[in-house]
Amino acid sequence: MGFLVIFNIYVLRTILSVAIVAMVNSTEETGNLSDTCPDRGQVIENQTNSNGIFDWDSANQGLLLGCYYYGYVISNVPGAWLAKRYGFKLVIGVSMLVSAILTLATPLAAYASFELLVALQIFLGLIQGVASPSMQGAWSFWSPPKEKSTLSSAAMSGSSFGACVTLPIGIVAELLGWEAVFYVTGGYVLLWTFVWFVLIYNRPNDHPRISKEERLYINESIGLEREKEEKTAKIRTPWRGMFTSVPLWAINIAHFCGNWGNYTLLTMLPTFLSTILKFDLSLIGGLTALPFLLQWIFTLISGYLTDFFIRRLILSTIAVRKLNTIIGLGVPGICIILAGYVGCNAAAVIAFLALSVAFNAFATPGCKLNVLDIAPKYCGITYAISNAIANTTGFLAPQVVGLILLNGNNLGQWQLVFWISSAFYFLGILIYLPFASAKEQSWAKGEIVRTKDGVEVEVLMEDLPSVSAQQNRMQL
């Protein structure tokens, strides 16, 4: 279900990048299309989509594709806090319910006005921003330490699978009209939400169907028996420590740099394939899905290998994180440049772009999940901070691409787009490697403020009796 949470988020955020190809009337931009490559299924004189009634230039399209993230980045940290206070089940459930309703209302907003559609996308991002950090925080209660990379990577791979499934949905737009794209996906998520409320529980102790053995294993491996002591205590979130932590900022910057290239391709690849390589809309969906199908597979494999290397003591935790980051940012940085210099060789372009997206998956159990190491008790909030910063690329990257293409939608301009993405990939490596750490940070030990005879006394979580006893058992 965690996998499907992330899957749903990416389905609802990605469908506009596919539907917009059928929504926009390209008459005004026909003269701006590249004539570098031959037609591959498009009929040039009929390039204007019969359903395309909106006259949005490339800058407005970039704004529309990116405005979702205005709201998304704002609600990440509040979402983690809400999940900690009210439980991830309620926060994610409400998020998905409202998101489904907004998606169903998208065609009405589009027909009403461009401004209303932008506002709806911003609100959609605001509502969905709470879900991902809430799901990440759920592993504080459900994931044994030696399984966290595998489980978290498996859940986060829903993003790649969501993109993989959604991008081919362009064929629905061709057959039934672009409005059907939003009705089908919104209806699915609406039904899924009810299943979520039936199946999911916040903690192992709350679950009515979990076996006694599994509940005991999870609780003891994580140390959840400390809850009795913590119920009488006030936990102070170490905000200052978080925002001044060098290892956390190394994660934030690497996460940002990795997302720039990934979101550039996620949102703009259909446009590149349509206007430069000139593939038909029905083919574009399958071609853009291939890279993200590979990314989904690579995310599962890299998460398993990370835990395998750590569990077998083949490499230290920080060595594995750094190795994954080098692979997850370095290989995409090289491949995306090569994709811009093979001309109209469609097979080579798609191969390089697929490898770029696929190997970016290694960044998930690399820099992205490093927050599980440095602040396991606050992984929901620290991931929310990192995710919020990283997802500003969701609106920055498409708008930068849109502005570049105003100067000409040709291969030369797309080469500049790819060079910018590559530069961010390698910047992420250069920042992350010297400053990353896998040690639990001192600020992440957790300050608990007890009230004793009206006087507040600060202690560390690790100093609570039950936790000390738990640590002794784990050592044995």
CSV table of C-alpha atoms in Angstrom, one decimal:
chain,number,residue,atom,x,y,z
A,1,MET,CA,0.0,0.0,0.0
A,2,GLY,CA,3.0,2.3,0.6
A,3,PHE,CA,4.0,1.6,-3.0
A,4,LEU,CA,0.5,2.5,-4.2
A,5,VAL,CA,0.6,5.7,-2.2
A,6,ILE,CA,3.6,6.9,-4.1
A,7,PHE,CA,2.2,5.5,-7.3
A,8,ASN,CA,-1.0,7.5,-6.9
A,9,ILE,CA,0.9,10.7,-6.3
A,10,TYR,CA,2.9,10.3,-9.5
A,11,VAL,CA,-0.1,9.3,-11.5
A,12,LEU,CA,-2.0,12.4,-10.6
A,13,ARG,CA,0.9,14.7,-11.0
A,14,THR,CA,2.1,13.3,-14.3
A,15,ILE,CA,-1.1,13.0,-16.3
A,16,LEU,CA,-1.1,16.7,-17.2
A,17,SER,CA,2.3,16.4,-19.0
A,18,VAL,CA,0.8,13.7,-21.2
A,19,ALA,CA,-2.7,15.3,-21.7
A,20,ILE,CA,-1.3,18.7,-22.5
A,21,VAL,CA,0.0,17.4,-25.8
A,22,ALA,CA,-3.6,16.8,-26.8
A,23,MET,CA,-5.0,19.9,-25.1
A,24,VAL,CA,-2.8,22.5,-26.8
A,25,ASN,CA,-3.6,23.9,-30.2
A,26,SER,CA,-0.2,24.0,-31.9
A,27,THR,CA,-1.2,26.1,-34.9
A,28,GLU,CA,0.8,29.1,-33.5
A,29,GLU,CA,3.9,27.0,-33.0
A,30,THR,CA,3.9,24.8,-36.1
A,31,GLY,CA,6.5,27.1,-37.7
A,32,ASN,CA,8.6,26.7,-34.6
A,33,LEU,CA,8.8,22.9,-34.8
A,34,SER,CA,12.2,21.5,-35.7
A,35,ASP,CA,12.7,20.3,-39.2
A,36,THR,CA,16.0,18.4,-38.2
A,37,CYS,CA,14.4,15.0,-38.0
A,38,PRO,CA,12.0,13.2,-40.4
A,39,ASP,CA,8.4,12.5,-39.6
A,40,ARG,CA,7.8,9.3,-37.6
A,41,GLY,CA,4.1,9.0,-37.6
A,42,GLN,CA,3.1,12.6,-37.3
A,43,VAL,CA,1.5,14.1,-40.4
A,44,ILE,CA,2.9,17.6,-40.5
A,45,GLU,CA,0.0,19.3,-42.0
A,46,ASN,CA,-2.3,17.7,-39.3
A,47,GLN,CA,0.0,18.4,-36.4
A,48,THR,CA,-2.6,20.6,-34.8
A,49,ASN,CA,-4.5,18.1,-32.6
A,50,SER,CA,-8.2,18.0,-33.3
A,51,ASN,CA,-8.9,18.2,-29.6
A,52,GLY,CA,-6.4,20.9,-28.9
A,53,ILE,CA,-8.3,24.1,-28.2
A,54,PHE,CA,-6.0,25.9,-25.8
A,55,ASP,CA,-3.6,28.5,-27.2
A,56,TRP,CA,-0.8,28.2,-24.6
A,57,ASP,CA,2.8,29.1,-25.6
A,58,SER,CA,5.8,27.1,-24.3
A,59,ALA,CA,6.3,29.5,-21.4
A,60,ASN,CA,2.7,29.1,-20.2
A,61,GLN,CA,2.9,25.3,-20.7
A,62,GLY,CA,6.1,25.3,-18.6
A,63,LEU,CA,4.2,27.3,-15.9
A,64,LEU,CA,1.3,24.9,-16.0
A,65,LEU,CA,3.4,21.8,-15.7
A,66,GLY,CA,5.5,23.3,-12.9
A,67,CYS,CA,2.9,25.1,-10.7
A,68,TYR,CA,1.9,21.9,-9.0
A,69,TYR,CA,5.2,22.0,-7.1
A,70,TYR,CA,4.5,25.5,-5.7
A,71,GLY,CA,2.0,23.9,-3.4
A,72,TYR,CA,3.8,20.6,-3.1
A,73,VAL,CA,7.0,22.0,-1.5
A,74,ILE,CA,5.0,24.1,1.0
A,75,SER,CA,3.1,21.2,2.6
A,76,ASN,CA,5.9,18.6,2.9
A,77,VAL,CA,7.1,19.6,6.4
A,78,PRO,CA,3.6,20.3,7.8
A,79,GLY,CA,2.6,16.9,6.4
A,80,ALA,CA,5.3,15.1,8.4
A,81,TRP,CA,4.2,17.0,11.5
A,82,LEU,CA,0.5,16.1,10.9
A,83,ALA,CA,1.4,12.5,10.5
A,84,LYS,CA,3.3,12.5,13.7
A,85,ARG,CA,0.4,14.0,15.5
A,86,TYR,CA,-2.6,12.3,13.9
A,87,GLY,CA,-1.1,9.2,12.3
A,88,PHE,CA,-0.1,8.6,8.7
A,89,LYS,CA,-3.3,6.7,7.9
A,90,LEU,CA,-5.6,9.7,8.3
A,91,VAL,CA,-3.2,12.2,6.7
A,92,ILE,CA,-2.6,10.1,3.6
A,93,GLY,CA,-6.2,9.0,3.3
A,94,VAL,CA,-7.5,12.5,3.3
A,95,SER,CA,-4.8,13.6,0.9
A,96,MET,CA,-5.7,10.9,-1.7
A,97,LEU,CA,-9.4,11.6,-1.3
A,98,VAL,CA,-9.2,15.3,-2.0
A,99,SER,CA,-6.6,14.7,-4.7
A,100,ALA,CA,-9.0,12.4,-6.6
A,101,ILE,CA,-11.8,15.0,-6.4
A,102,LEU,CA,-9.5,17.8,-7.7
A,103,THR,CA,-8.3,15.5,-10.6
A,104,LEU,CA,-11.9,14.8,-11.6
A,105,ALA,CA,-12.6,18.6,-11.6
A,106,THR,CA,-9.5,19.4,-13.8
A,107,PRO,CA,-11.4,19.4,-17.2
A,108,LEU,CA,-13.9,21.9,-15.8
A,109,ALA,CA,-11.2,24.1,-14.5
A,110,ALA,CA,-9.4,24.0,-17.8
A,111,TYR,CA,-12.5,25.1,-19.8
A,112,ALA,CA,-13.2,27.8,-17.2
A,113,SER,CA,-9.8,29.6,-17.4
A,114,PHE,CA,-6.1,29.2,-17.5
A,115,GLU,CA,-5.7,30.9,-14.2
A,116,LEU,CA,-8.2,28.6,-12.5
A,117,LEU,CA,-6.4,25.5,-13.9
A,118,VAL,CA,-3.1,26.9,-12.5
A,119,ALA,CA,-4.8,27.5,-9.1
A,120,LEU,CA,-6.2,23.9,-9.1
A,121,GLN,CA,-2.8,22.5,-9.9
A,122,ILE,CA,-1.2,24.4,-7.0
A,123,PHE,CA,-3.9,23.2,-4.6
A,124,LEU,CA,-3.4,19.7,-5.9
A,125,GLY,CA,0.3,19.9,-5.1
A,126,LEU,CA,-0.5,21.4,-1.6
A,127,ILE,CA,-2.8,18.5,-0.8
A,128,GLN,CA,-0.4,15.8,-2.1
A,129,GLY,CA,2.7,17.2,-0.5
A,130,VAL,CA,1.7,15.8,2.9
A,131,ALA,CA,1.5,12.2,1.6
A,132,SER,CA,5.1,11.3,0.7
A,133,PRO,CA,6.8,12.4,4.0
A,134,SER,CA,3.9,10.8,5.9
A,135,MET,CA,4.7,7.5,4.2
A,136,GLN,CA,8.4,7.9,4.8
A,137,GLY,CA,7.6,8.5,8.5
A,138,ALA,CA,5.5,5.3,8.6
A,139,TRP,CA,8.7,3.2,8.5
A,140,SER,CA,9.6,4.5,11.9
A,141,PHE,CA,6.9,2.1,13.2
A,142,TRP,CA,6.9,-0.6,10.6
A,143,SER,CA,10.5,-1.2,9.3
A,144,PRO,CA,13.1,-3.2,11.1
A,145,PRO,CA,16.5,-1.4,10.8
A,146,LYS,CA,18.2,-4.0,8.6
A,147,GLU,CA,15.2,-4.0,6.1
A,148,LYS,CA,14.7,-0.2,5.8
A,149,SER,CA,16.4,0.4,2.5
A,150,THR,CA,14.6,-2.5,0.9
A,151,LEU,CA,11.2,-1.6,2.2
A,152,SER,CA,11.5,2.2,1.6
A,153,SER,CA,13.0,1.7,-1.9
A,154,ALA,CA,10.1,-0.7,-2.7
A,155,ALA,CA,7.6,1.9,-1.6
A,156,MET,CA,9.4,4.8,-3.4
A,157,SER,CA,9.6,2.8,-6.6
A,158,GLY,CA,5.9,3.6,-7.0
A,159,SER,CA,7.1,6.9,-8.4
A,160,SER,CA,8.8,5.3,-11.3
A,161,PHE,CA,6.0,2.8,-11.9
A,162,GLY,CA,3.5,5.6,-11.7
A,163,ALA,CA,5.3,7.5,-14.5
A,164,CYS,CA,5.7,4.3,-16.4
A,165,VAL,CA,1.9,3.5,-16.3
A,166,THR,CA,0.8,7.1,-16.8
A,167,LEU,CA,2.9,8.2,-19.8
A,168,PRO,CA,1.3,5.7,-22.2
A,169,ILE,CA,-2.1,7.0,-21.2
A,170,GLY,CA,-1.8,9.4,-24.2
A,171,ILE,CA,-3.6,6.7,-26.2
A,172,VAL,CA,-6.7,7.3,-24.0
A,173,ALA,CA,-6.5,11.0,-24.9
A,174,GLU,CA,-6.4,10.0,-28.6
A,175,LEU,CA,-9.3,7.5,-28.4
A,176,LEU,CA,-11.6,9.2,-25.8
A,177,GLY,CA,-10.4,12.8,-25.6
A,178,TRP,CA,-8.0,14.4,-23.1
A,179,GLU,CA,-10.8,14.8,-20.5
A,180,ALA,CA,-11.0,11.0,-20.1
A,181,VAL,CA,-7.4,10.9,-18.8
A,182,PHE,CA,-8.5,12.8,-15.7
A,183,TYR,CA,-11.7,11.0,-15.2
A,184,VAL,CA,-10.1,7.5,-15.4
A,185,THR,CA,-7.2,8.3,-13.0
A,186,GLY,CA,-9.3,10.4,-10.6
A,187,GLY,CA,-11.9,7.7,-10.4
A,188,TYR,CA,-9.3,5.0,-9.7
A,189,VAL,CA,-7.7,6.9,-6.8
A,190,LEU,CA,-11.1,7.7,-5.4
A,191,LEU,CA,-11.9,4.0,-5.2
A,192,TRP,CA,-8.5,3.1,-3.9
A,193,THR,CA,-8.8,5.6,-1.0
A,194,PHE,CA,-11.6,3.5,0.6
A,195,VAL,CA,-9.4,0.4,0.4
A,196,TRP,CA,-6.7,2.3,2.2
A,197,PHE,CA,-8.9,3.2,5.2
A,198,VAL,CA,-10.0,-0.4,5.5
A,199,LEU,CA,-6.6,-2.1,5.4
A,200,ILE,CA,-4.1,0.3,7.0
A,201,TYR,CA,-3.2,0.9,10.7
A,202,ASN,CA,-0.7,3.4,12.1
A,203,ARG,CA,1.3,0.9,14.2
A,204,PRO,CA,1.8,-2.8,14.6
A,205,ASN,CA,0.1,-2.6,18.1
A,206,ASP,CA,-3.1,-1.2,16.4
A,207,HIS,CA,-3.3,-3.9,13.7
A,208,PRO,CA,-6.0,-6.5,14.4
A,209,ARG,CA,-4.7,-9.1,12.0
A,210,ILE,CA,-0.9,-9.1,12.6
A,211,SER,CA,0.6,-12.2,14.3
A,212,LYS,CA,2.0,-11.9,17.8
A,213,GLU,CA,5.4,-13.0,16.5
A,214,GLU,CA,5.6,-10.3,13.8
A,215,ARG,CA,4.4,-7.6,16.1
A,216,LEU,CA,7.0,-8.5,18.7
A,217,TYR,CA,9.8,-8.7,16.1
A,218,ILE,CA,9.0,-5.3,14.7
A,219,ASN,CA,8.5,-3.6,18.1
A,220,GLU,CA,11.7,-5.0,19.6
A,221,SER,CA,13.9,-4.4,16.5
A,222,ILE,CA,12.8,-0.7,16.4
A,223,GLY,CA,12.3,-0.2,20.2
A,224,LEU,CA,8.7,0.7,20.1
A,225,GLU,CA,8.2,-0.4,23.7
A,226,ARG,CA,9.5,3.0,24.8
A,227,GLU,CA,6.1,4.4,24.0
A,228,LYS,CA,4.9,4.0,27.6
A,229,GLU,CA,7.6,6.3,28.8
A,230,GLU,CA,7.1,8.8,25.9
A,231,LYS,CA,3.4,9.1,26.5
A,232,THR,CA,4.2,11.0,29.7
A,233,ALA,CA,6.8,13.2,28.0
A,234,LYS,CA,6.8,16.1,25.6
A,235,ILE,CA,9.1,15.5,22.7
A,236,ARG,CA,10.9,18.6,21.4
A,237,THR,CA,11.6,18.5,17.6
A,238,PRO,CA,15.3,19.7,17.1
A,239,TRP,CA,14.5,22.2,14.3
A,240,ARG,CA,17.7,24.2,14.9
A,241,GLY,CA,19.9,21.0,14.7
A,242,MET,CA,18.2,20.0,11.5
A,243,PHE,CA,18.6,23.2,9.6
A,244,THR,CA,22.2,23.6,10.7
A,245,SER,CA,23.3,20.0,10.0
A,246,VAL,CA,26.0,19.7,7.3
A,247,PRO,CA,25.2,16.1,6.5
A,248,LEU,CA,21.5,16.9,6.1
A,249,TRP,CA,22.3,19.8,3.8
A,250,ALA,CA,24.6,17.5,1.7
A,251,ILE,CA,21.5,15.2,1.3
A,252,ASN,CA,19.2,18.1,0.5
A,253,ILE,CA,21.5,19.4,-2.3
A,254,ALA,CA,22.2,16.0,-3.8
A,255,HIS,CA,18.5,15.2,-3.7
A,256,PHE,CA,17.8,18.6,-5.5
A,257,CYS,CA,20.4,18.0,-8.1
A,258,GLY,CA,19.2,14.5,-8.9
A,259,ASN,CA,15.6,15.6,-9.2
A,260,TRP,CA,16.4,18.4,-11.7
A,261,GLY,CA,17.4,16.0,-14.5
A,262,ASN,CA,14.7,13.5,-13.5
A,263,TYR,CA,11.9,16.1,-13.6
A,264,THR,CA,13.2,17.6,-16.7
A,265,LEU,CA,12.6,14.3,-18.5
A,266,LEU,CA,9.4,13.4,-16.6
A,267,THR,CA,7.6,16.6,-17.6
A,268,MET,CA,9.3,17.5,-20.9
A,269,LEU,CA,10.2,14.2,-22.6
A,270,PRO,CA,6.8,13.9,-24.4
A,271,THR,CA,7.4,17.4,-25.9
A,272,PHE,CA,10.9,16.5,-27.0
A,273,LEU,CA,9.7,13.3,-28.7
A,274,SER,CA,6.8,15.0,-30.3
A,275,THR,CA,8.5,18.2,-31.6
A,276,ILE,CA,12.1,17.0,-32.3
A,277,LEU,CA,11.9,13.3,-33.1
A,278,LYS,CA,8.3,13.8,-34.4
A,279,PHE,CA,6.7,10.6,-33.0
A,280,ASP,CA,2.9,10.2,-33.0
A,281,LEU,CA,1.1,10.8,-29.7
A,282,SER,CA,0.1,7.1,-29.4
A,283,LEU,CA,3.8,6.1,-29.7
A,284,ILE,CA,5.1,8.8,-27.4
A,285,GLY,CA,3.4,7.2,-24.3
A,286,GLY,CA,5.1,3.9,-24.8
A,287,LEU,CA,8.5,5.4,-25.5
A,288,THR,CA,8.4,7.7,-22.5
A,289,ALA,CA,7.3,4.8,-20.3
A,290,LEU,CA,10.3,2.7,-21.1
A,291,PRO,CA,12.8,4.8,-19.1
A,292,PHE,CA,10.6,4.8,-16.0
A,293,LEU,CA,9.9,1.1,-16.3
A,294,LEU,CA,13.6,0.5,-16.1
A,295,GLN,CA,13.9,3.0,-13.2
A,296,TRP,CA,11.2,1.1,-11.3
A,297,ILE,CA,13.2,-2.2,-11.7
A,298,PHE,CA,16.5,-0.5,-10.8
A,299,THR,CA,15.0,1.0,-7.7
A,300,LEU,CA,13.9,-2.4,-6.4
A,301,ILE,CA,17.3,-3.9,-7.2
A,302,SER,CA,19.4,-1.1,-5.7
A,303,GLY,CA,17.4,-1.1,-2.5
A,304,TYR,CA,17.9,-4.8,-2.1
A,305,LEU,CA,21.6,-4.7,-2.9
A,306,THR,CA,22.1,-1.8,-0.4
A,307,ASP,CA,20.7,-3.8,2.5
A,308,PHE,CA,22.5,-6.9,1.3
A,309,PHE,CA,25.9,-5.1,1.3
A,310,ILE,CA,25.2,-3.6,4.7
A,311,ARG,CA,23.8,-6.8,6.3
A,312,ARG,CA,26.8,-8.9,5.1
A,313,LEU,CA,29.3,-6.2,6.2
A,314,ILE,CA,30.7,-6.0,2.6
A,315,LEU,CA,30.6,-2.2,2.7
A,316,SER,CA,29.9,0.3,5.4
A,317,THR,CA,26.6,2.1,5.3
A,318,ILE,CA,28.1,5.4,4.2
A,319,ALA,CA,30.3,3.7,1.6
A,320,VAL,CA,27.1,2.1,0.1
A,321,ARG,CA,25.2,5.4,0.2
A,322,LYS,CA,28.1,7.2,-1.6
A,323,LEU,CA,28.6,4.5,-4.2
A,324,ASN,CA,24.9,4.6,-5.0
A,325,THR,CA,24.9,8.3,-5.3
A,326,ILE,CA,27.9,8.2,-7.7
A,327,ILE,CA,26.1,5.7,-9.9
A,328,GLY,CA,22.7,7.4,-9.5
A,329,LEU,CA,23.9,10.9,-10.5
A,330,GLY,CA,27.1,10.2,-12.5
A,331,VAL,CA,25.7,7.7,-15.1
A,332,PRO,CA,22.6,9.9,-15.8
A,333,GLY,CA,24.9,12.9,-16.2
A,334,ILE,CA,26.9,11.2,-18.9
A,335,CYS,CA,23.9,9.6,-20.7
A,336,ILE,CA,21.8,12.7,-20.9
A,337,ILE,CA,24.6,14.5,-22.7
A,338,LEU,CA,25.1,11.7,-25.2
A,339,ALA,CA,21.4,11.7,-26.0
A,340,GLY,CA,21.7,15.2,-27.3
A,341,TYR,CA,24.5,14.4,-29.8
A,342,VAL,CA,23.3,11.4,-31.7
A,343,GLY,CA,21.2,13.5,-34.0
A,344,CYS,CA,18.0,11.9,-35.3
A,345,ASN,CA,19.0,8.3,-34.4
A,346,ALA,CA,15.8,7.7,-32.4
A,347,ALA,CA,16.9,4.3,-31.1
A,348,ALA,CA,20.1,5.8,-29.7
A,349,VAL,CA,18.4,8.9,-28.2
A,350,ILE,CA,15.8,6.7,-26.4
A,351,ALA,CA,18.4,4.3,-25.2
A,352,PHE,CA,20.6,7.0,-23.6
A,353,LEU,CA,17.6,8.7,-22.1
A,354,ALA,CA,16.3,5.4,-20.7
A,355,LEU,CA,19.7,4.7,-19.2
A,356,SER,CA,19.8,8.2,-17.7
A,357,VAL,CA,16.4,7.7,-16.0
A,358,ALA,CA,17.1,4.1,-15.0
A,359,PHE,CA,20.4,4.6,-13.2
A,360,ASN,CA,19.0,7.7,-11.4
A,361,ALA,CA,17.2,5.0,-9.3
A,362,PHE,CA,20.4,4.3,-7.4
A,363,ALA,CA,20.1,7.8,-5.9
A,364,THR,CA,17.1,6.5,-3.9
A,365,PRO,CA,19.0,4.1,-1.6
A,366,GLY,CA,21.9,6.6,-2.0
A,367,CYS,CA,21.6,10.2,-0.9
A,368,LYS,CA,17.8,10.2,-0.7
A,369,LEU,CA,17.4,7.5,2.0
A,370,ASN,CA,20.5,8.7,3.9
A,371,VAL,CA,18.0,10.6,6.3
A,372,LEU,CA,17.2,7.2,7.7
A,373,ASP,CA,20.7,6.9,9.0
A,374,ILE,CA,21.4,10.3,10.4
A,375,ALA,CA,18.0,10.9,12.0
A,376,PRO,CA,16.0,7.6,12.3
A,377,LYS,CA,13.7,9.1,15.0
A,378,TYR,CA,12.9,12.1,12.8
A,379,CYS,CA,13.1,10.5,9.3
A,380,GLY,CA,9.7,11.7,8.4
A,381,ILE,CA,10.5,15.4,9.1
A,382,THR,CA,14.0,15.3,7.7
A,383,TYR,CA,12.8,13.6,4.6
A,384,ALA,CA,10.1,16.2,4.3
A,385,ILE,CA,12.7,19.0,4.4
A,386,SER,CA,14.8,17.2,1.8
A,387,ASN,CA,11.9,16.4,-0.4
A,388,ALA,CA,10.5,19.9,-0.3
A,389,ILE,CA,13.8,21.4,-1.4
A,390,ALA,CA,14.3,18.8,-4.0
A,391,ASN,CA,10.9,19.2,-5.5
A,392,THR,CA,11.3,22.9,-6.2
A,393,THR,CA,12.9,21.5,-9.4
A,394,GLY,CA,9.4,20.4,-10.3
A,395,PHE,CA,8.5,24.0,-11.2
A,396,LEU,CA,12.0,25.4,-11.8
A,397,ALA,CA,13.1,22.8,-14.4
A,398,PRO,CA,10.0,23.0,-16.7
A,399,GLN,CA,10.0,26.8,-16.6
A,400,VAL,CA,13.7,27.0,-17.5
A,401,VAL,CA,13.1,24.6,-20.4
A,402,GLY,CA,10.1,26.6,-21.5
A,403,LEU,CA,12.1,29.8,-21.5
A,404,ILE,CA,15.0,28.2,-23.4
A,405,LEU,CA,12.5,26.9,-26.1
A,406,LEU,CA,11.1,30.3,-26.6
A,407,ASN,CA,14.4,31.0,-28.5
A,408,GLY,CA,13.7,28.1,-30.8
A,409,ASN,CA,12.4,24.6,-30.5
A,410,ASN,CA,15.3,22.9,-32.1
A,411,LEU,CA,18.0,20.3,-31.3
A,412,GLY,CA,20.5,22.9,-30.3
A,413,GLN,CA,18.2,24.3,-27.6
A,414,TRP,CA,17.5,20.8,-26.3
A,415,GLN,CA,21.3,20.2,-26.1
A,416,LEU,CA,21.5,23.2,-23.8
A,417,VAL,CA,18.6,21.7,-21.7
A,418,PHE,CA,20.5,18.4,-21.4
A,419,TRP,CA,23.8,20.2,-20.5
A,420,ILE,CA,22.1,22.0,-17.6
A,421,SER,CA,20.7,18.7,-16.3
A,422,SER,CA,24.1,17.1,-16.5
A,423,ALA,CA,25.7,20.0,-14.6
A,424,PHE,CA,23.3,19.5,-11.8
A,425,TYR,CA,23.9,15.8,-11.6
A,426,PHE,CA,27.7,16.3,-11.1
A,427,LEU,CA,27.2,19.2,-8.8
A,428,GLY,CA,25.2,16.8,-6.5
A,429,ILE,CA,28.1,14.3,-6.4
A,430,LEU,CA,30.7,17.0,-5.7
A,431,ILE,CA,28.6,18.3,-2.7
A,432,TYR,CA,27.5,15.0,-1.3
A,433,LEU,CA,30.7,12.9,-1.2
A,434,PRO,CA,32.8,15.1,1.2
A,435,PHE,CA,30.0,16.0,3.6
A,436,ALA,CA,27.8,13.0,3.8
A,437,SER,CA,27.6,10.8,6.9
A,438,ALA,CA,25.7,7.7,8.1
A,439,LYS,CA,26.1,8.3,11.8
A,440,GLU,CA,23.1,9.3,13.8
A,441,GLN,CA,23.5,13.0,14.5
A,442,SER,CA,23.7,14.3,18.1
A,443,TRP,CA,20.6,16.5,17.5
A,444,ALA,CA,18.7,13.5,16.3
A,445,LYS,CA,18.9,11.6,19.6
A,446,GLY,CA,15.7,13.4,20.6
A,447,GLU,CA,15.1,15.8,23.5
A,448,ILE,CA,12.3,14.9,25.8
A,449,VAL,CA,11.0,17.5,28.2
A,450,ARG,CA,9.4,16.0,31.4
A,451,THR,CA,7.4,18.0,33.8
A,452,LYS,CA,8.5,17.2,37.3
A,453,ASP,CA,7.0,19.3,40.2
A,454,GLY,CA,6.3,22.0,37.7
A,455,VAL,CA,10.0,22.1,36.5
A,456,GLU,CA,11.0,21.0,32.9
A,457,VAL,CA,13.9,18.5,32.8
A,458,GLU,CA,15.5,17.6,29.5
A,459,VAL,CA,16.7,14.0,28.8
A,460,LEU,CA,17.7,12.1,25.6
A,461,MET,CA,15.4,9.4,24.3
A,462,GLU,CA,18.3,7.0,24.5
A,463,ASP,CA,18.5,7.6,28.2
A,464,LEU,CA,15.0,6.2,28.9
A,465,PRO,CA,15.2,2.9,30.8
A,466,SER,CA,13.3,0.9,28.2
A,467,VAL,CA,15.4,2.1,25.3
A,468,SER,CA,18.7,1.3,27.2
A,469,ALA,CA,17.4,-2.1,27.9
A,470,GLN,CA,16.4,-2.5,24.3
A,471,GLN,CA,19.9,-1.5,23.2
A,472,ASN,CA,21.4,-4.2,25.5
A,473,ARG,CA,19.2,-6.8,24.0
A,474,MET,CA,20.1,-5.7,20.4
A,475,GLN,CA,23.8,-6.0,21.3
A,476,LEU,CA,23.3,-9.5,22.6
